[in-house]
PDB file of C-alpha atoms in Angstrom:
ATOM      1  CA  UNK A 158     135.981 345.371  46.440  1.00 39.00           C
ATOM      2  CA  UNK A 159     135.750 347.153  49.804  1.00 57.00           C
ATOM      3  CA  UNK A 160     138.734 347.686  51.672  1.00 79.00           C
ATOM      4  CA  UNK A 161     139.848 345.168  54.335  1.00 95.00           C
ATOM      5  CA  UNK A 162     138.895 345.693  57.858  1.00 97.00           C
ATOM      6  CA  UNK A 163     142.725 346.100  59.183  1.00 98.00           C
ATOM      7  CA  UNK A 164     144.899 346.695  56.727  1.00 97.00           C
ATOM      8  CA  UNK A 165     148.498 345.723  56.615  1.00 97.00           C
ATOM      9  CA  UNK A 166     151.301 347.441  55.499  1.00 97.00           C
ATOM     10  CA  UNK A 167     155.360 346.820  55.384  1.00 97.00           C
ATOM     11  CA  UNK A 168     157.914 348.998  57.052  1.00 96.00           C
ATOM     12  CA  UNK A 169     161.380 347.229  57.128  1.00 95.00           C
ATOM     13  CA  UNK A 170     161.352 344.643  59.939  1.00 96.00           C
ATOM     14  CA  UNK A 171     157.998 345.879  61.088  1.00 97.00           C
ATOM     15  CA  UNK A 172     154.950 345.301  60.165  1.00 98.00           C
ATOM     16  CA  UNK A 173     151.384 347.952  60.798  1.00 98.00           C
ATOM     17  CA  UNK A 174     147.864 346.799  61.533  1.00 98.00           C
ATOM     18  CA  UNK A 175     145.789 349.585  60.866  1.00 98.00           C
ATOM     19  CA  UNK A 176     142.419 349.236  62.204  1.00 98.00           C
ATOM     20  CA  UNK A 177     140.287 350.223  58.554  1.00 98.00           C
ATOM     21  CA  UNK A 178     136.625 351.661  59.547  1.00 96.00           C
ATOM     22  CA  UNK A 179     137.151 355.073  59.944  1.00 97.00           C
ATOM     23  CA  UNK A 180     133.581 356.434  59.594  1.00 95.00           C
ATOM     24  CA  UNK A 181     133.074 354.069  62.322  1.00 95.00           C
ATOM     25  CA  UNK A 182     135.736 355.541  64.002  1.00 96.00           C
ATOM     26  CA  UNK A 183     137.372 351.927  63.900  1.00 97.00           C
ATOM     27  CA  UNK A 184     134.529 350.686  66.056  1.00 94.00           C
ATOM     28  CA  UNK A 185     135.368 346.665  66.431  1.00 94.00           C
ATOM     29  CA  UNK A 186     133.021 344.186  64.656  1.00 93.00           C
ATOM     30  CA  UNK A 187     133.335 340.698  64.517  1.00 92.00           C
ATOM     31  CA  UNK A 188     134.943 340.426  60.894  1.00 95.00           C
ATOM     32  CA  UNK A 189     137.146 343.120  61.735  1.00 96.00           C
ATOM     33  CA  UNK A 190     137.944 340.775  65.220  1.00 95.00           C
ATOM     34  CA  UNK A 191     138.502 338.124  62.930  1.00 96.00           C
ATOM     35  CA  UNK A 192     140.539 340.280  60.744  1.00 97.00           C
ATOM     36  CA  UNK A 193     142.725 341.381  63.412  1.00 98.00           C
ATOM     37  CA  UNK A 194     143.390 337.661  65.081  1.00 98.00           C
ATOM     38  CA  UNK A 195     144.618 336.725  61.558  1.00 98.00           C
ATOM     39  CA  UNK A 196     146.721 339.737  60.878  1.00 98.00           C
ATOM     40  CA  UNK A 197     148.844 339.216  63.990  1.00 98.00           C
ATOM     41  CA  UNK A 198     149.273 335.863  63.914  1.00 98.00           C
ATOM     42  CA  UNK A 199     150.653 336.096  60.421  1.00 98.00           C
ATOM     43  CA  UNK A 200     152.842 338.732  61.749  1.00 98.00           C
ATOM     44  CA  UNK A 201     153.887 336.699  64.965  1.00 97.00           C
ATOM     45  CA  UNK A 202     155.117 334.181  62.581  1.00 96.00           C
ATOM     46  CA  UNK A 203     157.019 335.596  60.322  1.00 97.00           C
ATOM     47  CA  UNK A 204     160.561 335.493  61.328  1.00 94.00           C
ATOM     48  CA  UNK A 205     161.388 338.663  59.484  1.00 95.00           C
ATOM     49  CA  UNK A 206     158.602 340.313  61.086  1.00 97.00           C
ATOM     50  CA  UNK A 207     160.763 341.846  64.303  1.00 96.00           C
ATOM     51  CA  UNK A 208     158.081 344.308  65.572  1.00 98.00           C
ATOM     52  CA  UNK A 209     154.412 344.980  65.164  1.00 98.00           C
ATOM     53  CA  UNK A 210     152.591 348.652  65.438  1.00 98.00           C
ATOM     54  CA  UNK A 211     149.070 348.315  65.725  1.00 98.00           C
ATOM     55  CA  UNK A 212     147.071 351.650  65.101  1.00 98.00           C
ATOM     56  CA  UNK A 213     143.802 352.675  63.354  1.00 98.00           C
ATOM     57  CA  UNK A 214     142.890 354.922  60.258  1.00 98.00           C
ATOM     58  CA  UNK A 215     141.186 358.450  60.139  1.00 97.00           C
ATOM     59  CA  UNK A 216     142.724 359.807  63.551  1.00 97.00           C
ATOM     60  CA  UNK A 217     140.934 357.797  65.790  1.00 98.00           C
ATOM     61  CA  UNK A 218     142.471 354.715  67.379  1.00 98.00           C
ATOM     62  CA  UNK A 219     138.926 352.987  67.909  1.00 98.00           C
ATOM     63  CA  UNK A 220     136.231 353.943  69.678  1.00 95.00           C
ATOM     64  CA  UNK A 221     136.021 349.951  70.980  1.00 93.00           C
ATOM     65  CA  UNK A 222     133.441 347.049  70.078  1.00 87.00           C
ATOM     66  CA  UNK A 223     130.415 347.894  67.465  1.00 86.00           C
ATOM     67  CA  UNK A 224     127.688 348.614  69.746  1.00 77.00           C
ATOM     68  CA  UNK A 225     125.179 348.560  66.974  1.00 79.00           C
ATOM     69  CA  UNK A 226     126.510 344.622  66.317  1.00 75.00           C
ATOM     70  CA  UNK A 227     125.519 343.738  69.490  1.00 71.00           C
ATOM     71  CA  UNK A 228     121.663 343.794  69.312  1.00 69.00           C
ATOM     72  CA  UNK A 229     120.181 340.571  70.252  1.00 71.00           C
ATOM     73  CA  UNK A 230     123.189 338.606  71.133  1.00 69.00           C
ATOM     74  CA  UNK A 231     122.584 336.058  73.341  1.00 74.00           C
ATOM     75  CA  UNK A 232     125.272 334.192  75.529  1.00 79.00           C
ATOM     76  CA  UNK A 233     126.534 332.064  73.162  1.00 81.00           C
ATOM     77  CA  UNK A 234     126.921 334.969  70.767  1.00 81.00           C
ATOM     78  CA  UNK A 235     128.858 337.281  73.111  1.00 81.00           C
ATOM     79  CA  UNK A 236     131.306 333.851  74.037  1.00 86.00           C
ATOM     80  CA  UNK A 237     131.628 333.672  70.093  1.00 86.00           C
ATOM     81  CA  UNK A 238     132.052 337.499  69.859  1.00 86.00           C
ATOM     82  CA  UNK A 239     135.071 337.415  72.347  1.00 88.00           C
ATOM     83  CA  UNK A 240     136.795 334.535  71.497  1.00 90.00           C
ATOM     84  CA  UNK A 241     138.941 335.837  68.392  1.00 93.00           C
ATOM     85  CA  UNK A 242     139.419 339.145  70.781  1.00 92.00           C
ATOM     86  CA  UNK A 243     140.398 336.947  73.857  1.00 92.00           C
ATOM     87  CA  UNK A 244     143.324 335.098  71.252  1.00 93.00           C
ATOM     88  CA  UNK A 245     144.100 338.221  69.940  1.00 95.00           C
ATOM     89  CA  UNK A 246     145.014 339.646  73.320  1.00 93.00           C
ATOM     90  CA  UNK A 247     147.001 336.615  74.721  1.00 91.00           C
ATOM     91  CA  UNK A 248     148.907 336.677  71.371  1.00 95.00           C
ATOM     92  CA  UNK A 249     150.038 340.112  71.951  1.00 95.00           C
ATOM     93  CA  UNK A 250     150.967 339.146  75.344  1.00 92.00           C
ATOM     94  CA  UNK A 251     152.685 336.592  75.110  1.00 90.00           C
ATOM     95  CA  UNK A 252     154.353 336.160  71.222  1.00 94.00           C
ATOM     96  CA  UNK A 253     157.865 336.939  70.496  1.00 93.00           C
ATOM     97  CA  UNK A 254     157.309 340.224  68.754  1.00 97.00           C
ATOM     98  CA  UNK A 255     157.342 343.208  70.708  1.00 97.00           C
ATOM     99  CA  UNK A 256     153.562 345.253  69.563  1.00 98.00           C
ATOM    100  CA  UNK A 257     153.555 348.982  69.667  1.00 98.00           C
ATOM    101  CA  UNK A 258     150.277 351.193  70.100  1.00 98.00           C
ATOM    102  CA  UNK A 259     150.195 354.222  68.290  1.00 98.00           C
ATOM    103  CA  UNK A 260     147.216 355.841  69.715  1.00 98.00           C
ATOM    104  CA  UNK A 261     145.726 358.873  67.639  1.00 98.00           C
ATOM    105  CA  UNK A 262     142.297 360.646  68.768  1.00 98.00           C
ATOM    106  CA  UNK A 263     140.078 358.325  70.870  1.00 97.00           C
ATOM    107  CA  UNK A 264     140.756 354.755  72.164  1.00 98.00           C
ATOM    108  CA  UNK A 265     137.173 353.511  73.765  1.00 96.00           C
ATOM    109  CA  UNK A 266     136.451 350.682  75.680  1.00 94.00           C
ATOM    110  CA  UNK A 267     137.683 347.947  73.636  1.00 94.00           C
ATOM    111  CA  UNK A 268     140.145 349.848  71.727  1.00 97.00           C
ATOM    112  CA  UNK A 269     141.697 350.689  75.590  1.00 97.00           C
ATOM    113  CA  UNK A 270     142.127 347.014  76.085  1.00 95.00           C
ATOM    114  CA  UNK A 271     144.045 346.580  72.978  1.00 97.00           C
ATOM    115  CA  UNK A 272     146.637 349.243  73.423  1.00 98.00           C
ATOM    116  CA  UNK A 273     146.598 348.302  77.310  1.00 97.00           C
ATOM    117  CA  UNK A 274     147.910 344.829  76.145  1.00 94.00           C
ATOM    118  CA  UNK A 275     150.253 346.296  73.957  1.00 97.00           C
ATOM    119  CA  UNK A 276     154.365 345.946  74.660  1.00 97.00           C
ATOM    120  CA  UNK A 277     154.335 349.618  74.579  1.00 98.00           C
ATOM    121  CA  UNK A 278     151.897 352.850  73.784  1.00 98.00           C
ATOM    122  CA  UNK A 279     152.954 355.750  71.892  1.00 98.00           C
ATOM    123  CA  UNK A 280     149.700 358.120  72.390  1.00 98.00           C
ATOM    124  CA  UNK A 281     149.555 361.498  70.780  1.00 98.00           C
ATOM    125  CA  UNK A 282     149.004 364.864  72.918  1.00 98.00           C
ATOM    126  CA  UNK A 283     144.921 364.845  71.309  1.00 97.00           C
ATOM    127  CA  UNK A 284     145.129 360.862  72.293  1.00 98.00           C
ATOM    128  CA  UNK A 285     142.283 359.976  75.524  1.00 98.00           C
ATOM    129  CA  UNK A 286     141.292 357.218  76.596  1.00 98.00           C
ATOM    130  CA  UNK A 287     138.060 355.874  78.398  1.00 97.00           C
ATOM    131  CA  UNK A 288     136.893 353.012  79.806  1.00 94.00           C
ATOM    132  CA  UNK A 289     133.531 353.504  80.259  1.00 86.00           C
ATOM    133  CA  UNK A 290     132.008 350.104  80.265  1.00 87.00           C
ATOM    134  CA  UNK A 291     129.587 350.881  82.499  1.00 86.00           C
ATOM    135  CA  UNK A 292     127.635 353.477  80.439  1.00 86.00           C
ATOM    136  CA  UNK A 293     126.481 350.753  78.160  1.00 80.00           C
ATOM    137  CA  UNK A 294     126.124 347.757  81.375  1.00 82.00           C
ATOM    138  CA  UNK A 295     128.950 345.630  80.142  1.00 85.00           C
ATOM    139  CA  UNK A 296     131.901 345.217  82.486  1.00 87.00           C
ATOM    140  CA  UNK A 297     135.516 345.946  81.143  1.00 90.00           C
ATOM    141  CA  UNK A 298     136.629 343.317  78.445  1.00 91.00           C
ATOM    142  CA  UNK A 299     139.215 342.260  76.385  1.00 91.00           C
ATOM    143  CA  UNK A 300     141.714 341.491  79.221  1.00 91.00           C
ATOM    144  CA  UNK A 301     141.569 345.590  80.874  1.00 92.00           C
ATOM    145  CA  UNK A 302     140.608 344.000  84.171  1.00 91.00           C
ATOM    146  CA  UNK A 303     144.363 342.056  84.147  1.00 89.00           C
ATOM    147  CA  UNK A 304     146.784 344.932  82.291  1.00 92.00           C
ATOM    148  CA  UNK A 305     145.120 348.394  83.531  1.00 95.00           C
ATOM    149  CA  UNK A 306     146.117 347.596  86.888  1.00 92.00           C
ATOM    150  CA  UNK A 307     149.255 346.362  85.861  1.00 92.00           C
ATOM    151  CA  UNK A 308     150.063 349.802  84.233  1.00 96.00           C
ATOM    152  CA  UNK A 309     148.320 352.134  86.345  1.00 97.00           C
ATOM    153  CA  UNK A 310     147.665 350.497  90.005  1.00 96.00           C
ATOM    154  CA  UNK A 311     144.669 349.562  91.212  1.00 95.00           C
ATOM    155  CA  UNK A 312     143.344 352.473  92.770  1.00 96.00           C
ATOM    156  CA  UNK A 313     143.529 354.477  89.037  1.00 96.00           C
ATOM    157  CA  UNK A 314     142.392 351.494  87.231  1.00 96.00           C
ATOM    158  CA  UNK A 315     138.949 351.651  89.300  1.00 95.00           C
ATOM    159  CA  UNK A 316     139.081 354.938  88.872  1.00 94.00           C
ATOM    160  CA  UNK A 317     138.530 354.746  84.902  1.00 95.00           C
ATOM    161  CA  UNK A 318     136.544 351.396  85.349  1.00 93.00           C
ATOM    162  CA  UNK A 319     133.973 351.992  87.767  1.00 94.00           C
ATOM    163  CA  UNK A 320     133.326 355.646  87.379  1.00 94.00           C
ATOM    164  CA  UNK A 321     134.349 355.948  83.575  1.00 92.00           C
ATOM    165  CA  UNK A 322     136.413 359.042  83.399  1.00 92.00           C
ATOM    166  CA  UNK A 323     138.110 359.842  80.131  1.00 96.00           C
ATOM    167  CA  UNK A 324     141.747 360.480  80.752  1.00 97.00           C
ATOM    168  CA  UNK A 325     144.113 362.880  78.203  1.00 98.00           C
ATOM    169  CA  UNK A 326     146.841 361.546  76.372  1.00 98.00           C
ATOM    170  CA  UNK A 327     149.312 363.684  79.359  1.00 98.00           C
ATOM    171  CA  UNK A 328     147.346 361.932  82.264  1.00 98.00           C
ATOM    172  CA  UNK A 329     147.616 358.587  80.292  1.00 98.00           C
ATOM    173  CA  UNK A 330     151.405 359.387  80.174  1.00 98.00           C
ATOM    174  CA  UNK A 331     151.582 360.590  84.108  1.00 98.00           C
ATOM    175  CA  UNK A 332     150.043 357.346  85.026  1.00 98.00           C
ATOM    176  CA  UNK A 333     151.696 354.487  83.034  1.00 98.00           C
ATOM    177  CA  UNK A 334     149.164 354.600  80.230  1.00 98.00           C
ATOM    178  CA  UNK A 335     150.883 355.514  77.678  1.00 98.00           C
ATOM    179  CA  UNK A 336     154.976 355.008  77.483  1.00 98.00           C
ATOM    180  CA  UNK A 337     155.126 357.618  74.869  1.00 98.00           C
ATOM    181  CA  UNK A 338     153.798 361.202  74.491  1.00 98.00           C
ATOM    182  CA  UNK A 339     154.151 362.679  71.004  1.00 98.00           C
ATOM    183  CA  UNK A 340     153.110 365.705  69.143  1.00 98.00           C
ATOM    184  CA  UNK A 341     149.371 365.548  67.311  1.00 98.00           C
ATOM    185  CA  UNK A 342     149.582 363.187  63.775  1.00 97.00           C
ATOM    186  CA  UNK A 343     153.411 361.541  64.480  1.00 98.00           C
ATOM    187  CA  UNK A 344     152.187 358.662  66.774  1.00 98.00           C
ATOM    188  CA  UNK A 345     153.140 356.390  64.008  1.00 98.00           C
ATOM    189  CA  UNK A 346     156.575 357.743  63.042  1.00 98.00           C
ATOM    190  CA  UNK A 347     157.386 357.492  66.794  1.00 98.00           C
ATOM    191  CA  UNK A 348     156.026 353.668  66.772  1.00 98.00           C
ATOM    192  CA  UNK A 349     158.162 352.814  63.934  1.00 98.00           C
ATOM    193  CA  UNK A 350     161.056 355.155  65.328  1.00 98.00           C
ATOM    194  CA  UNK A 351     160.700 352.741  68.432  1.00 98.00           C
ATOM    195  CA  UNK A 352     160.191 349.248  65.606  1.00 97.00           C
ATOM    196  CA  UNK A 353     163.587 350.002  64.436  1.00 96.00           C
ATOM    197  CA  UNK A 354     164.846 349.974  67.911  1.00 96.00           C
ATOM    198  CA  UNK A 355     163.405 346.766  68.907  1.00 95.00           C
ATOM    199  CA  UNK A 356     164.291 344.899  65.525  1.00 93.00           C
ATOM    200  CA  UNK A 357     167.899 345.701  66.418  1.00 93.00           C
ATOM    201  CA  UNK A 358     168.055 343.311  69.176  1.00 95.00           C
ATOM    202  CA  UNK A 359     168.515 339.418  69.435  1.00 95.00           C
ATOM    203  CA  UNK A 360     165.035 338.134  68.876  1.00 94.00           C
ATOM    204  CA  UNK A 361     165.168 335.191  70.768  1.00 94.00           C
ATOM    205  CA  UNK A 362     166.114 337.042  74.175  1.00 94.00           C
ATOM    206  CA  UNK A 363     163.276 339.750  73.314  1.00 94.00           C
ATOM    207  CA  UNK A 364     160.571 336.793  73.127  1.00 93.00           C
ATOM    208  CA  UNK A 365     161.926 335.199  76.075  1.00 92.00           C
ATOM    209  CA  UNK A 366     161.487 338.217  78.197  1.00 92.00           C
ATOM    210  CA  UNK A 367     157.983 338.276  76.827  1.00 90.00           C
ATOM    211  CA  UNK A 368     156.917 335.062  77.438  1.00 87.00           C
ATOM    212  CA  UNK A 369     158.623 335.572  81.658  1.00 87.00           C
ATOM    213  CA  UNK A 370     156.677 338.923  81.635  1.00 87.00           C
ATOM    214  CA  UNK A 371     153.270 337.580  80.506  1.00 84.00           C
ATOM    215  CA  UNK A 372     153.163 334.775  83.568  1.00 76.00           C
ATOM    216  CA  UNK A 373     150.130 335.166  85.442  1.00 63.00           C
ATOM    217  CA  UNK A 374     152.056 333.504  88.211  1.00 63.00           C
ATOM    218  CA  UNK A 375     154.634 336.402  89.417  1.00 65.00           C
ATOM    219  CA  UNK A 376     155.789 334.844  92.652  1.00 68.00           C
ATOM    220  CA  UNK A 377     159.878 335.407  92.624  1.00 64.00           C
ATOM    221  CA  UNK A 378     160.948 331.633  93.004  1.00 72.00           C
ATOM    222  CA  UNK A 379     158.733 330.444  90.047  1.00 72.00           C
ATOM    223  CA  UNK A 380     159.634 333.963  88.030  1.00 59.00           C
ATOM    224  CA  UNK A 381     163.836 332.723  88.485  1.00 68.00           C
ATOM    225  CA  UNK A 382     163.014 329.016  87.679  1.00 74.00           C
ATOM    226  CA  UNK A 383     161.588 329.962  84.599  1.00 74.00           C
ATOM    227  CA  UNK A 384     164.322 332.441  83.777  1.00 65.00           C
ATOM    228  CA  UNK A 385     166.863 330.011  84.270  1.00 78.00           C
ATOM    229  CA  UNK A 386     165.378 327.904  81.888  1.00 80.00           C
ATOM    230  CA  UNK A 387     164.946 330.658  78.939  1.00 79.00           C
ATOM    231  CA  UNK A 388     168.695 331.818  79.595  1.00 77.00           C
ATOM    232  CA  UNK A 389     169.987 328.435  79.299  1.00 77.00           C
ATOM    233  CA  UNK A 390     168.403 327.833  75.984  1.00 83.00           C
ATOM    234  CA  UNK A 391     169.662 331.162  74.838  1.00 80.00           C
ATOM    235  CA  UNK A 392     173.527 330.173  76.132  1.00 76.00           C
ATOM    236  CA  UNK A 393     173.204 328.110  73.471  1.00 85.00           C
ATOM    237  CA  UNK A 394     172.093 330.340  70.075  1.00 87.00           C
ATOM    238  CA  UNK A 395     173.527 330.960  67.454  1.00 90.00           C
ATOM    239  CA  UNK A 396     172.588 334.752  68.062  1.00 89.00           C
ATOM    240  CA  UNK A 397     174.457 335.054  71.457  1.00 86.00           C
ATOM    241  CA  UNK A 398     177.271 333.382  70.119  1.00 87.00           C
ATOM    242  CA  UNK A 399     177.244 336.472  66.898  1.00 88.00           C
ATOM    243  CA  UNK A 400     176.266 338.624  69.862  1.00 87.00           C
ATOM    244  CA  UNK A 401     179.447 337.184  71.952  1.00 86.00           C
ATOM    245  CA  UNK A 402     181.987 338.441  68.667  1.00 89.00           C
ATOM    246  CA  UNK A 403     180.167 341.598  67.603  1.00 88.00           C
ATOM    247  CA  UNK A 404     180.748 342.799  71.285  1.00 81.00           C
ATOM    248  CA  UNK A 405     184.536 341.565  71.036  1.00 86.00           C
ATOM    249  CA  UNK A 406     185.204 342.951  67.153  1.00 93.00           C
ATOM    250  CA  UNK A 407     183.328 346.125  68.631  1.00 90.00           C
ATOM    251  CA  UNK A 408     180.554 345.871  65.591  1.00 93.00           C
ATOM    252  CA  UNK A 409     176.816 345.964  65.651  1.00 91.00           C
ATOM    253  CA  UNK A 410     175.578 342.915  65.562  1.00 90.00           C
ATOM    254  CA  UNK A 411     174.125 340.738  62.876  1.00 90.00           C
ATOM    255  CA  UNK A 412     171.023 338.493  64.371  1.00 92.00           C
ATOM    256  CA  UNK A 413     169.113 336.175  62.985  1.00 89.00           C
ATOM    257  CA  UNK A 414     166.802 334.950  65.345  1.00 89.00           C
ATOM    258  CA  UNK A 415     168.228 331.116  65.807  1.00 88.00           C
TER     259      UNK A 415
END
């Protein structure tokens, strides 16, 4: 049987999508799309699932969507090509998990968009990144067009998008690319380094403060009405009430996500 297109593999209270087509150099088909939206939304969840790394096999992170696949589509095949991608990326914007990119070698074009999306992005120093689009007359997919700015400002994000410059792993970290810069080959011991982190914090706070951040409506007075709603449910938890007595009995805390 051939090996899955994203495999998935345990690590404590995190859980590793490895994108699986390395003499592709992970390029992104439509099973391995598929593949992907199904992965994460298993991951999302599982309640004992506290953080998610996504990365891909062979040193490269992915060199974006299977241009070869895409002979011949027609509209309706390019709407059915990007609709597990599209759920894929709101997922990782918006569930409760925190997802980590651990970026080795290349991430192209699609594979940009998925680490852009990403919570946070460890890239390693051989990590670069390029959003080329243009060089094959597509525009920018995936959501790049709504978190590249977001991380990097406008003026850099048109900078990769409209003239396609490939930017190194220390640029990417200069600019709000990447969050992390780590030696060559330990991108995913720093991601998991970073899991353990995250999966020592209430849960229900961490999702909350995902769902506030995703809101494509950022104007202050909506921003505090919805925070005021999230904080009042979490007044309520059982894991700010543990959180309440591990702070008083000067103990780590034990949450549980309720």
């Amino acid at each position: 049987m051939d090996d899955p297109v994203v495999t998935v593999t345990a690590h404590g209270a995190a859980r590793v999508l490895t994108l699986n087509r390395p003499e592709a150099r992970n390029a992104i088909d439509v099973p391995m799309r598929e593949r992907l939206l199904e992965e994460l939304r298993r991951a999302a969840g599982d309640p004992g699932v506290r953080a998610i790394v996504l990365t891909g096999a062979g040193g490269t992170f992915s060199a974006g969507g299977d241009i070869r696949s895409m002979e011949g589509a027609g509209p309706d095949a390019v709407r059915a090509r990007l609709a597990p991608v599209h759920k894929a990326v709101r997922l990782i914007a918006t569930c409760g998990t925190p997802v980590i990119a651990a970026v080795e070698g290349a991430a192209a074009g699609l594979g940009v968009s998925l680490a852009a999306v990403c919570d946070h992005v460890v890239a390693a120093e051989d990590a670069r990144f390029v959003a080329a689009f243009g060089k094959v007359g597509l525009v920018a997919d995936g959501g790049l067009l709504w978190t590249l700015p977001q991380r990097v400002g406008m003026g850099r994000a048109k900078e990769m998008l409209l003239f396609g410059r490939t930017v190194t792993a220390h640029r990417a970290y200069e600019i709000g690319l990447a969050d992390s810069l780590v030696p060559s080959g330990t991108a995913l011991d720093a991601a998991l380094e970073l899991a353990g982190e995250a999966a020592a914090l209430a849960p229900l706070p961490v999702a909350a403060a995902k769902r506030l951040l995703a809101r494509a409506d950022r104007s202050l007075k909506r921003l505090l009405e919805s925070e005021r709603e999230e904080q009042a449910a979490l007044f309520g938890s059982a894991d700010f009430a543990e959180g309440r007595a591990a702070f008083a009995a000067r103990r780590p805390p034990r949450f549980e996500g309720r």
